[in-house]
mmCIF file of C-alpha atoms in Angstrom:
data_model
loop_
_atom_site.group_PDB
_atom_site.id
_atom_site.type_symbol
_atom_site.label_atom_id
_atom_site.label_comp_id
_atom_site.label_asym_id
_atom_site.label_seq_id
_atom_site.Cartn_x
_atom_site.Cartn_y
_atom_site.Cartn_z
ATOM 1 C CA UNK J 203 198.188 109.914 179.080
ATOM 2 C CA UNK J 204 197.337 113.247 180.691
ATOM 3 C CA UNK J 205 194.987 114.367 183.442
ATOM 4 C CA UNK J 206 192.012 116.076 181.811
ATOM 5 C CA UNK J 207 189.621 116.395 184.760
ATOM 6 C CA UNK J 208 189.692 116.205 188.559
ATOM 7 C CA UNK J 209 186.481 115.809 190.549
ATOM 8 C CA UNK J 210 186.485 116.400 194.299
ATOM 9 C CA UNK J 211 183.808 114.991 196.614
ATOM 10 C CA UNK J 212 183.415 115.815 200.302
ATOM 11 C CA UNK J 213 181.573 112.863 201.835
ATOM 12 C CA UNK J 214 180.379 111.598 205.219
ATOM 13 C CA UNK J 215 180.784 107.835 205.628
ATOM 14 C CA UNK J 216 178.373 106.360 208.225
ATOM 15 C CA UNK J 217 179.844 104.213 211.004
ATOM 16 C CA UNK J 218 178.213 101.135 212.497
ATOM 17 C CA UNK J 219 178.920 102.586 215.940
ATOM 18 C CA UNK J 220 180.800 105.623 217.288
ATOM 19 C CA UNK J 221 184.594 105.492 217.021
ATOM 20 C CA UNK J 222 186.134 106.905 220.206
ATOM 21 C CA UNK J 223 189.803 107.789 220.731
ATOM 22 C CA UNK J 224 191.595 109.958 223.282
ATOM 23 C CA UNK J 225 190.923 113.307 221.614
ATOM 24 C CA UNK J 226 187.751 112.814 219.564
ATOM 25 C CA UNK J 227 184.548 110.827 219.009
ATOM 26 C CA UNK J 228 183.256 110.157 215.505
ATOM 27 C CA UNK J 229 179.699 109.227 214.529
ATOM 28 C CA UNK J 230 180.680 109.308 210.840
ATOM 29 C CA UNK J 231 183.995 109.759 209.033
ATOM 30 C CA UNK J 232 184.431 112.894 206.934
ATOM 31 C CA UNK J 233 186.437 112.094 203.816
ATOM 32 C CA UNK J 234 187.543 113.620 200.534
ATOM 33 C CA UNK J 235 187.317 111.468 197.409
ATOM 34 C CA UNK J 236 189.243 112.504 194.297
ATOM 35 C CA UNK J 237 188.337 111.195 190.851
ATOM 36 C CA UNK J 238 190.926 111.699 188.122
ATOM 37 C CA UNK J 239 189.975 111.259 184.462
ATOM 38 C CA UNK J 240 192.620 111.153 181.740
ATOM 39 C CA UNK J 241 192.523 111.990 178.052
ATOM 40 C CA UNK J 242 192.676 108.232 177.380
ATOM 41 C CA UNK J 243 189.394 107.726 179.218
ATOM 42 C CA UNK J 244 190.919 106.000 182.247
ATOM 43 C CA UNK J 245 189.615 106.852 185.725
ATOM 44 C CA UNK J 246 191.424 106.683 189.062
ATOM 45 C CA UNK J 247 190.201 107.297 192.605
ATOM 46 C CA UNK J 248 192.036 108.653 195.617
ATOM 47 C CA UNK J 249 191.059 109.518 199.172
ATOM 48 C CA UNK J 250 192.076 111.905 201.917
ATOM 49 C CA UNK J 251 190.813 111.571 205.506
ATOM 50 C CA UNK J 252 191.941 114.589 207.495
ATOM 51 C CA UNK J 253 192.689 114.830 211.209
ATOM 52 C CA UNK J 254 193.194 118.319 212.619
ATOM 53 C CA UNK J 255 195.074 116.905 215.619
ATOM 54 C CA UNK J 256 197.674 115.150 213.475
ATOM 55 C CA UNK J 257 198.307 117.147 210.284
ATOM 56 C CA UNK J 258 196.362 120.343 210.964
ATOM 57 C CA UNK J 259 193.956 119.668 208.102
ATOM 58 C CA UNK J 260 190.167 119.439 208.001
ATOM 59 C CA UNK J 261 187.807 118.138 205.361
ATOM 60 C CA UNK J 262 187.072 121.757 204.421
ATOM 61 C CA UNK J 263 190.731 122.753 204.092
ATOM 62 C CA UNK J 264 191.611 119.658 202.071
ATOM 63 C CA UNK J 265 188.730 120.377 199.706
ATOM 64 C CA UNK J 266 189.825 123.994 199.199
ATOM 65 C CA UNK J 267 193.484 123.100 198.657
ATOM 66 C CA UNK J 268 192.563 120.525 196.031
ATOM 67 C CA UNK J 269 190.088 122.805 194.314
ATOM 68 C CA UNK J 270 192.070 126.053 194.333
ATOM 69 C CA UNK J 271 195.768 125.258 194.713
ATOM 70 C CA UNK J 272 196.716 121.732 193.636
ATOM 71 C CA UNK J 273 194.016 120.605 191.221
ATOM 72 C CA UNK J 274 194.288 123.333 188.558
ATOM 73 C CA UNK J 275 198.060 122.896 188.309
ATOM 74 C CA UNK J 276 197.830 119.171 187.628
ATOM 75 C CA UNK J 277 195.538 119.385 184.625
ATOM 76 C CA UNK J 278 197.555 118.280 181.600
ATOM 77 C CA UNK J 279 200.138 116.379 183.654
ATOM 78 C CA UNK J 280 200.982 112.720 183.175
ATOM 79 C CA UNK J 281 199.865 110.876 186.348
ATOM 80 C CA UNK J 282 202.634 108.302 185.816
ATOM 81 C CA UNK J 283 205.240 110.976 186.601
ATOM 82 C CA UNK J 284 204.591 110.580 190.303
ATOM 83 C CA UNK J 285 207.787 112.209 191.602
ATOM 84 C CA UNK J 286 207.183 115.204 189.367
ATOM 85 C CA UNK J 287 203.554 115.370 190.567
ATOM 86 C CA UNK J 288 204.748 115.497 194.176
ATOM 87 C CA UNK J 289 207.406 118.075 193.340
ATOM 88 C CA UNK J 290 204.795 120.298 191.723
ATOM 89 C CA UNK J 291 202.447 119.980 194.699
ATOM 90 C CA UNK J 292 205.261 120.699 197.163
ATOM 91 C CA UNK J 293 206.389 123.721 195.154
ATOM 92 C CA UNK J 294 202.965 125.343 195.446
ATOM 93 C CA UNK J 295 202.010 124.518 199.012
ATOM 94 C CA UNK J 296 203.888 123.262 202.056
ATOM 95 C CA UNK J 297 202.553 120.402 204.128
ATOM 96 C CA UNK J 298 198.887 119.415 203.585
ATOM 97 C CA UNK J 299 199.772 115.698 203.294
ATOM 98 C CA UNK J 300 196.162 114.513 203.306
ATOM 99 C CA UNK J 301 195.325 116.604 200.255
ATOM 100 C CA UNK J 302 198.438 115.359 198.478
ATOM 101 C CA UNK J 303 197.663 111.762 199.450
ATOM 102 C CA UNK J 304 194.292 111.960 197.702
ATOM 103 C CA UNK J 305 195.989 112.980 194.441
ATOM 104 C CA UNK J 306 198.846 110.508 194.854
ATOM 105 C CA UNK J 307 196.495 107.546 195.381
ATOM 106 C CA UNK J 308 194.321 108.505 192.402
ATOM 107 C CA UNK J 309 197.421 108.736 190.195
ATOM 108 C CA UNK J 310 198.602 105.252 191.175
ATOM 109 C CA UNK J 311 195.094 103.872 190.623
ATOM 110 C CA UNK J 312 194.733 105.320 187.137
ATOM 111 C CA UNK J 313 198.259 104.317 186.064
ATOM 112 C CA UNK J 314 197.704 100.753 187.284
ATOM 113 C CA UNK J 315 194.458 100.581 185.342
ATOM 114 C CA UNK J 316 196.094 101.960 182.193
ATOM 115 C CA UNK J 317 198.870 99.347 182.412
ATOM 116 C CA UNK J 318 196.534 96.567 183.547
ATOM 117 C CA UNK J 319 198.508 95.801 186.735
ATOM 118 C CA UNK J 320 197.773 96.122 190.470
ATOM 119 C CA UNK J 321 199.415 99.031 192.274
ATOM 120 C CA UNK J 322 201.762 96.739 194.206
ATOM 121 C CA UNK J 323 203.358 95.788 190.869
ATOM 122 C CA UNK J 324 204.242 99.467 190.426
ATOM 123 C CA UNK J 325 205.938 99.402 193.848
ATOM 124 C CA UNK J 326 208.336 96.534 193.182
ATOM 125 C CA UNK J 327 205.989 93.578 193.284
ATOM 126 C CA UNK J 328 204.273 91.580 195.970
ATOM 127 C CA UNK J 329 206.126 90.287 199.043
ATOM 128 C CA UNK J 330 203.353 89.252 201.460
ATOM 129 C CA UNK J 331 200.553 86.832 200.614
ATOM 130 C CA UNK J 332 198.227 87.867 203.449
ATOM 131 C CA UNK J 333 198.082 89.916 206.637
ATOM 132 C CA UNK J 334 196.165 89.056 209.798
ATOM 133 C CA UNK J 335 193.734 91.813 210.749
ATOM 134 C CA UNK J 336 193.785 93.558 214.102
ATOM 135 C CA UNK J 337 190.474 94.596 215.617
ATOM 136 C CA UNK J 338 190.472 98.099 217.115
ATOM 137 C CA UNK J 339 188.644 98.639 220.415
ATOM 138 C CA UNK J 340 187.299 102.158 220.964
ATOM 139 C CA UNK J 341 187.601 103.698 224.419
ATOM 140 C CA UNK J 342 184.835 102.495 226.728
ATOM 141 C CA UNK J 343 184.360 101.146 230.246
ATOM 142 C CA UNK J 344 186.664 98.212 231.090
ATOM 143 C CA UNK J 345 183.878 95.606 231.063
ATOM 144 C CA UNK J 346 182.536 96.871 227.724
ATOM 145 C CA UNK J 347 185.967 96.700 226.090
ATOM 146 C CA UNK J 348 186.557 93.251 227.578
ATOM 147 C CA UNK J 349 183.234 91.953 226.264
ATOM 148 C CA UNK J 350 183.921 93.290 222.769
ATOM 149 C CA UNK J 351 187.399 91.781 222.866
ATOM 150 C CA UNK J 352 185.986 88.390 223.811
ATOM 151 C CA UNK J 353 183.482 88.560 220.942
ATOM 152 C CA UNK J 354 186.166 89.405 218.382
ATOM 153 C CA UNK J 355 188.487 86.665 219.592
ATOM 154 C CA UNK J 356 185.613 84.201 219.204
ATOM 155 C CA UNK J 357 185.225 85.492 215.629
ATOM 156 C CA UNK J 358 188.826 84.555 214.860
ATOM 157 C CA UNK J 359 190.884 87.682 215.575
ATOM 158 C CA UNK J 360 194.282 86.949 217.116
ATOM 159 C CA UNK J 361 195.317 90.523 217.842
ATOM 160 C CA UNK J 362 193.564 93.551 219.336
ATOM 161 C CA UNK J 363 194.458 97.225 219.378
ATOM 162 C CA UNK J 364 193.132 99.054 222.413
ATOM 163 C CA UNK J 365 192.419 102.759 222.141
ATOM 164 C CA UNK J 366 193.178 104.456 225.459
ATOM 165 C CA UNK J 367 194.528 107.859 226.460
ATOM 166 C CA UNK J 368 192.256 109.241 229.174
ATOM 167 C CA UNK J 369 193.451 109.067 232.777
ATOM 168 C CA UNK J 370 196.336 106.603 232.951
ATOM 169 C CA UNK J 371 194.899 104.878 236.028
ATOM 170 C CA UNK J 372 191.602 104.270 234.204
ATOM 171 C CA UNK J 373 193.456 103.039 231.132
ATOM 172 C CA UNK J 374 195.396 100.543 233.225
ATOM 173 C CA UNK J 375 192.066 99.111 234.408
ATOM 174 C CA UNK J 376 190.850 98.832 230.812
ATOM 175 C CA UNK J 377 193.969 97.011 229.659
ATOM 176 C CA UNK J 378 193.973 94.629 232.613
ATOM 177 C CA UNK J 379 190.296 93.836 232.099
ATOM 178 C CA UNK J 380 190.834 92.902 228.458
ATOM 179 C CA UNK J 381 193.906 90.800 229.183
ATOM 180 C CA UNK J 382 192.145 88.908 231.972
ATOM 181 C CA UNK J 383 189.172 88.245 229.699
ATOM 182 C CA UNK J 384 190.981 86.938 226.610
ATOM 183 C CA UNK J 385 193.963 85.185 228.163
ATOM 184 C CA UNK J 386 197.635 85.275 227.244
ATOM 185 C CA UNK J 387 197.522 83.912 223.688
ATOM 186 C CA UNK J 388 195.950 86.956 222.030
ATOM 187 C CA UNK J 389 198.182 89.906 221.136
ATOM 188 C CA UNK J 390 197.284 93.275 222.671
ATOM 189 C CA UNK J 391 198.626 96.535 221.234
ATOM 190 C CA UNK J 392 197.896 99.709 223.194
ATOM 191 C CA UNK J 393 197.423 103.019 221.354
ATOM 192 C CA UNK J 394 197.450 106.050 223.641
ATOM 193 C CA UNK J 395 197.132 108.681 220.878
ATOM 194 C CA UNK J 396 199.347 111.075 222.890
ATOM 195 C CA UNK J 397 196.898 110.899 225.802
ATOM 196 C CA UNK J 398 199.408 110.240 228.614
ATOM 197 C CA UNK J 399 201.241 113.393 227.552
ATOM 198 C CA UNK J 400 204.692 112.731 229.027
ATOM 199 C CA UNK J 401 207.252 110.032 229.709
ATOM 200 C CA UNK J 402 206.857 110.039 233.520
ATOM 201 C CA UNK J 403 203.148 109.182 233.386
ATOM 202 C CA UNK J 404 203.814 106.595 230.692
ATOM 203 C CA UNK J 405 206.575 104.837 232.612
ATOM 204 C CA UNK J 406 204.428 104.681 235.760
ATOM 205 C CA UNK J 407 201.525 103.198 233.794
ATOM 206 C CA UNK J 408 203.724 100.619 232.097
ATOM 207 C CA UNK J 409 205.140 99.529 235.467
ATOM 208 C CA UNK J 410 201.570 98.656 236.489
ATOM 209 C CA UNK J 411 201.129 96.679 233.271
ATOM 210 C CA UNK J 412 204.262 94.554 233.467
ATOM 211 C CA UNK J 413 202.241 91.326 233.687
ATOM 212 C CA UNK J 414 199.942 92.134 230.752
ATOM 213 C CA UNK J 415 202.297 90.915 227.995
ATOM 214 C CA UNK J 416 201.740 93.864 225.647
ATOM 215 C CA UNK J 417 202.952 93.663 222.058
ATOM 216 C CA UNK J 418 203.753 97.364 222.097
ATOM 217 C CA UNK J 419 202.715 100.789 223.358
ATOM 218 C CA UNK J 420 201.920 103.342 220.646
ATOM 219 C CA UNK J 421 202.466 107.107 220.907
ATOM 220 C CA UNK J 422 201.904 107.600 224.662
ATOM 221 C CA UNK J 423 203.511 111.077 224.713
ATOM 222 C CA UNK J 424 202.954 114.217 222.661
ATOM 223 C CA UNK J 425 203.802 113.912 218.983
ATOM 224 C CA UNK J 426 206.719 116.346 219.076
ATOM 225 C CA UNK J 427 208.264 114.840 222.216
ATOM 226 C CA UNK J 428 210.778 112.519 220.584
ATOM 227 C CA UNK J 429 213.011 112.765 223.647
ATOM 228 C CA UNK J 430 210.089 111.545 225.752
ATOM 229 C CA UNK J 431 209.796 108.487 223.504
ATOM 230 C CA UNK J 432 213.523 107.878 223.947
ATOM 231 C CA UNK J 433 213.073 107.883 227.726
ATOM 232 C CA UNK J 434 210.096 105.514 227.617
ATOM 233 C CA UNK J 435 212.029 103.175 225.314
ATOM 234 C CA UNK J 436 215.043 103.148 227.639
ATOM 235 C CA UNK J 437 213.075 102.535 230.865
ATOM 236 C CA UNK J 438 210.480 99.972 229.819
ATOM 237 C CA UNK J 439 210.569 96.437 228.461
ATOM 238 C CA UNK J 440 207.458 97.083 226.355
ATOM 239 C CA UNK J 441 208.360 97.881 222.712
ATOM 240 C CA UNK J 442 207.380 101.409 221.650
ATOM 241 C CA UNK J 443 205.833 102.573 218.402
ATOM 242 C CA UNK J 444 205.738 106.131 217.089
ATOM 243 C CA UNK J 445 202.629 107.212 215.168
ATOM 244 C CA UNK J 446 201.665 110.883 215.331
ATOM 245 C CA UNK J 447 205.339 111.747 215.804
ATOM 246 C CA UNK J 448 206.121 110.489 212.289
ATOM 247 C CA UNK J 449 204.774 112.450 209.350
ATOM 248 C CA UNK J 450 207.681 112.980 206.983
ATOM 249 C CA UNK J 451 211.308 112.143 206.274
ATOM 250 C CA UNK J 452 212.550 114.850 208.637
ATOM 251 C CA UNK J 453 210.707 113.173 211.499
ATOM 252 C CA UNK J 454 212.090 109.801 210.453
ATOM 253 C CA UNK J 455 215.662 111.129 210.445
ATOM 254 C CA UNK J 456 215.259 112.332 214.045
ATOM 255 C CA UNK J 457 213.676 109.048 215.136
ATOM 256 C CA UNK J 458 216.555 107.115 213.586
ATOM 257 C CA UNK J 459 219.248 109.423 214.949
ATOM 258 C CA UNK J 460 217.901 109.203 218.502
ATOM 259 C CA UNK J 461 216.893 105.523 218.256
ATOM 260 C CA UNK J 462 213.537 106.652 219.598
ATOM 261 C CA UNK J 463 211.361 103.659 218.699
ATOM 262 C CA UNK J 464 211.322 99.958 217.926
ATOM 263 C CA UNK J 465 208.505 100.426 215.421
ATOM 264 C CA UNK J 466 206.849 103.182 213.402
ATOM 265 C CA UNK J 467 203.289 103.532 212.147
ATOM 266 C CA UNK J 468 203.262 104.890 208.594
ATOM 267 C CA UNK J 469 199.983 106.403 207.435
ATOM 268 C CA UNK J 470 199.423 107.633 203.914
ATOM 269 C CA UNK J 471 197.332 110.530 205.195
ATOM 270 C CA UNK J 472 200.205 111.763 207.390
ATOM 271 C CA UNK J 473 202.996 111.554 204.833
ATOM 272 C CA UNK J 474 201.287 112.439 201.542
ATOM 273 C CA UNK J 475 200.378 109.145 199.896
ATOM 274 C CA UNK J 476 201.884 105.972 198.497
ATOM 275 C CA UNK J 477 205.084 107.482 197.089
ATOM 276 C CA UNK J 478 206.295 109.151 200.327
ATOM 277 C CA UNK J 479 205.122 106.142 202.376
ATOM 278 C CA UNK J 480 207.480 103.941 200.387
ATOM 279 C CA UNK J 481 210.311 106.388 201.090
ATOM 280 C CA UNK J 482 209.649 106.200 204.826
ATOM 281 C CA UNK J 483 209.576 102.405 204.694
ATOM 282 C CA UNK J 484 212.950 102.379 202.940
ATOM 283 C CA UNK J 485 214.434 104.690 205.580
ATOM 284 C CA UNK J 486 213.091 102.531 208.391
ATOM 285 C CA UNK J 487 214.401 99.375 206.744
ATOM 286 C CA UNK J 488 217.913 100.785 206.534
ATOM 287 C CA UNK J 489 217.763 101.677 210.237
ATOM 288 C CA UNK J 490 216.404 98.299 211.332
ATOM 289 C CA UNK J 491 213.032 99.676 212.452
ATOM 290 C CA UNK J 492 209.910 97.619 211.809
ATOM 291 C CA UNK J 493 206.935 99.288 210.135
ATOM 292 C CA UNK J 494 203.185 99.158 210.286
ATOM 293 C CA UNK J 495 200.777 100.679 207.776
ATOM 294 C CA UNK J 496 198.006 102.369 209.711
ATOM 295 C CA UNK J 497 194.780 104.152 208.960
ATOM 296 C CA UNK J 498 192.790 107.298 209.586
ATOM 297 C CA UNK J 499 189.693 105.097 209.112
ATOM 298 C CA UNK J 500 189.461 105.427 205.356
ATOM 299 C CA UNK J 501 186.984 103.873 202.950
ATOM 300 C CA UNK J 502 187.846 101.022 200.602
ATOM 301 C CA UNK J 503 189.801 103.452 198.420
ATOM 302 C CA UNK J 504 192.260 104.733 201.028
ATOM 303 C CA UNK J 505 192.451 101.379 202.785
ATOM 304 C CA UNK J 506 193.324 99.563 199.545
ATOM 305 C CA UNK J 507 196.105 102.088 198.891
ATOM 306 C CA UNK J 508 197.617 101.328 202.298
ATOM 307 C CA UNK J 509 197.371 97.600 201.685
ATOM 308 C CA UNK J 510 199.227 97.851 198.374
ATOM 309 C CA UNK J 511 202.124 99.558 200.153
ATOM 310 C CA UNK J 512 202.078 96.981 202.958
ATOM 311 C CA UNK J 513 201.970 93.958 200.649
ATOM 312 C CA UNK J 514 204.975 95.184 198.673
ATOM 313 C CA UNK J 515 207.501 95.619 201.529
ATOM 314 C CA UNK J 516 209.216 93.019 203.729
ATOM 315 C CA UNK J 517 209.888 95.591 206.482
ATOM 316 C CA UNK J 518 206.144 96.183 206.922
ATOM 317 C CA UNK J 519 205.169 93.557 209.485
ATOM 318 C CA UNK J 520 201.631 94.584 210.488
ATOM 319 C CA UNK J 521 198.635 96.495 209.142
ATOM 320 C CA UNK J 522 195.730 98.303 210.760
ATOM 321 C CA UNK J 523 193.416 99.178 207.899
ATOM 322 C CA UNK J 524 189.958 98.089 208.953
ATOM 323 C CA UNK J 525 187.990 101.234 208.129
ATOM 324 C CA UNK J 526 185.623 99.508 205.670
ATOM 325 C CA UNK J 527 184.657 96.987 208.355
ATOM 326 C CA UNK J 528 183.485 99.854 210.575
ATOM 327 C CA UNK J 529 181.163 101.427 208.005
ATOM 328 C CA UNK J 530 177.479 100.733 207.520
ATOM 329 C CA UNK J 531 177.883 101.924 203.927
ATOM 330 C CA UNK J 532 181.041 102.225 201.823
ATOM 331 C CA UNK J 533 181.745 103.696 198.399
ATOM 332 C CA UNK J 534 183.956 100.760 197.389
ATOM 333 C CA UNK J 535 184.131 96.985 197.539
ATOM 334 C CA UNK J 536 187.479 96.113 199.122
ATOM 335 C CA UNK J 537 187.157 92.451 200.095
ATOM 336 C CA UNK J 538 188.232 91.146 203.511
ATOM 337 C CA UNK J 539 188.621 87.516 204.469
ATOM 338 C CA UNK J 540 188.200 88.162 208.194
ATOM 339 C CA UNK J 541 190.395 87.807 210.162
ATOM 340 C CA UNK J 542 192.748 88.209 207.168
ATOM 341 C CA UNK J 543 193.173 90.487 204.169
ATOM 342 C CA UNK J 544 194.349 89.099 200.833
ATOM 343 C CA UNK J 545 194.658 91.513 197.924
ATOM 344 C CA UNK J 546 193.350 90.624 194.491
ATOM 345 C CA UNK J 547 195.387 91.005 191.300
ATOM 346 C CA UNK J 548 192.897 93.423 189.741
ATOM 347 C CA UNK J 549 194.467 96.497 188.108
ATOM 348 C CA UNK J 550 194.985 99.715 190.023
ATOM 349 C CA UNK J 551 193.749 99.660 193.587
ATOM 350 C CA UNK J 552 191.496 96.736 192.731
ATOM 351 C CA UNK J 553 188.472 98.600 194.095
ATOM 352 C CA UNK J 554 185.275 99.344 192.201
ATOM 353 C CA UNK J 555 183.646 102.604 193.307
ATOM 354 C CA UNK J 556 179.860 102.681 193.418
ATOM 355 C CA UNK J 557 179.024 106.058 191.888
ATOM 356 C CA UNK J 558 175.475 105.946 193.249
ATOM 357 C CA UNK J 559 176.667 105.483 196.832
ATOM 358 C CA UNK J 560 179.321 108.161 196.302
ATOM 359 C CA UNK J 561 176.594 110.564 195.195
ATOM 360 C CA UNK J 562 174.410 109.597 198.150
ATOM 361 C CA UNK J 563 177.170 110.268 200.693
ATOM 362 C CA UNK J 564 178.401 113.495 199.061
ATOM 363 C CA UNK J 565 177.928 116.699 201.043
ATOM 364 C CA UNK J 566 179.387 118.950 198.355
ATOM 365 C CA UNK J 567 181.509 118.518 195.224
ATOM 366 C CA UNK J 568 183.443 120.478 192.595
ATOM 367 C CA UNK J 569 185.075 119.755 189.270
ATOM 368 C CA UNK J 570 188.478 121.036 188.089
ATOM 369 C CA UNK J 571 189.035 121.170 184.322
ATOM 370 C CA UNK J 572 191.392 123.012 182.004
#
């Protein structure tokens, strides 16, 4: 089996409502969809959702890298040789993990389909039967976030992730409002997305939240401030999670060496896909650090890829892959059993892509052939 054709689609996926985090507001999610066709007639899909603030990539740059640099060099390669595929991509361009993730995911999808097995079987088999879903609250006024939280708890959610990261004093009000509204039994995770900037501000904010029973605080300081995370971890009783500060194995080595976090958030778009995500999970497991598989708000394609990684590893304790639930229209049919996710045993990613919807959402596209 060899790759005979790579199609690249730049798409805009419509959201039900704006998604607001500390550094950006999205009215739709820009995404790159990759379609790999092999000489055996098998087709695999991958996805890359870029974030300039995290990996330095944009939808335009990912498209160009795939079209001009990576794509042409992969024609004729066996997609099952995943380590070789990554080595070839790394040899020709440094970084660009979102672009590489799109290829990586498509390769796993097409190999799973060729062999007739789900991707998690290619990763060592299935460990988890199901994961509870966490609803993500966008930044809004305290009463608005509290009302949304109450609605989602009534719908069955048992955990909430609060996006904050504006002024710390305002964020404290938001967190308190949600906790007071939903009571003590519902888990609250707070994601600052680097918005509190430094350890001093973070520690002061956490002191004001001592009675809020937080599950953890995620990336309160700048991504490259590992020492700041060490200080927060040493001076607060709230567990800390690193997200933007973890992209690759070099980052993980520093986190482990400095014992900088209780938990890490692994995202396929940050590290380059399924294959490097599994490497990071293995490193974390050896260091006794719990893992979460997170999201850049991908469609059914990227979300399913993250779920296959999560379902295959004991060390992965939580998931935050609810992108498809935020879209008014999606290219795929990943099935949720809200407030849970249970993967099917269909081959590959287990997602059927609607070509008509893909065409409808496409802004521009190119084809790479030999």
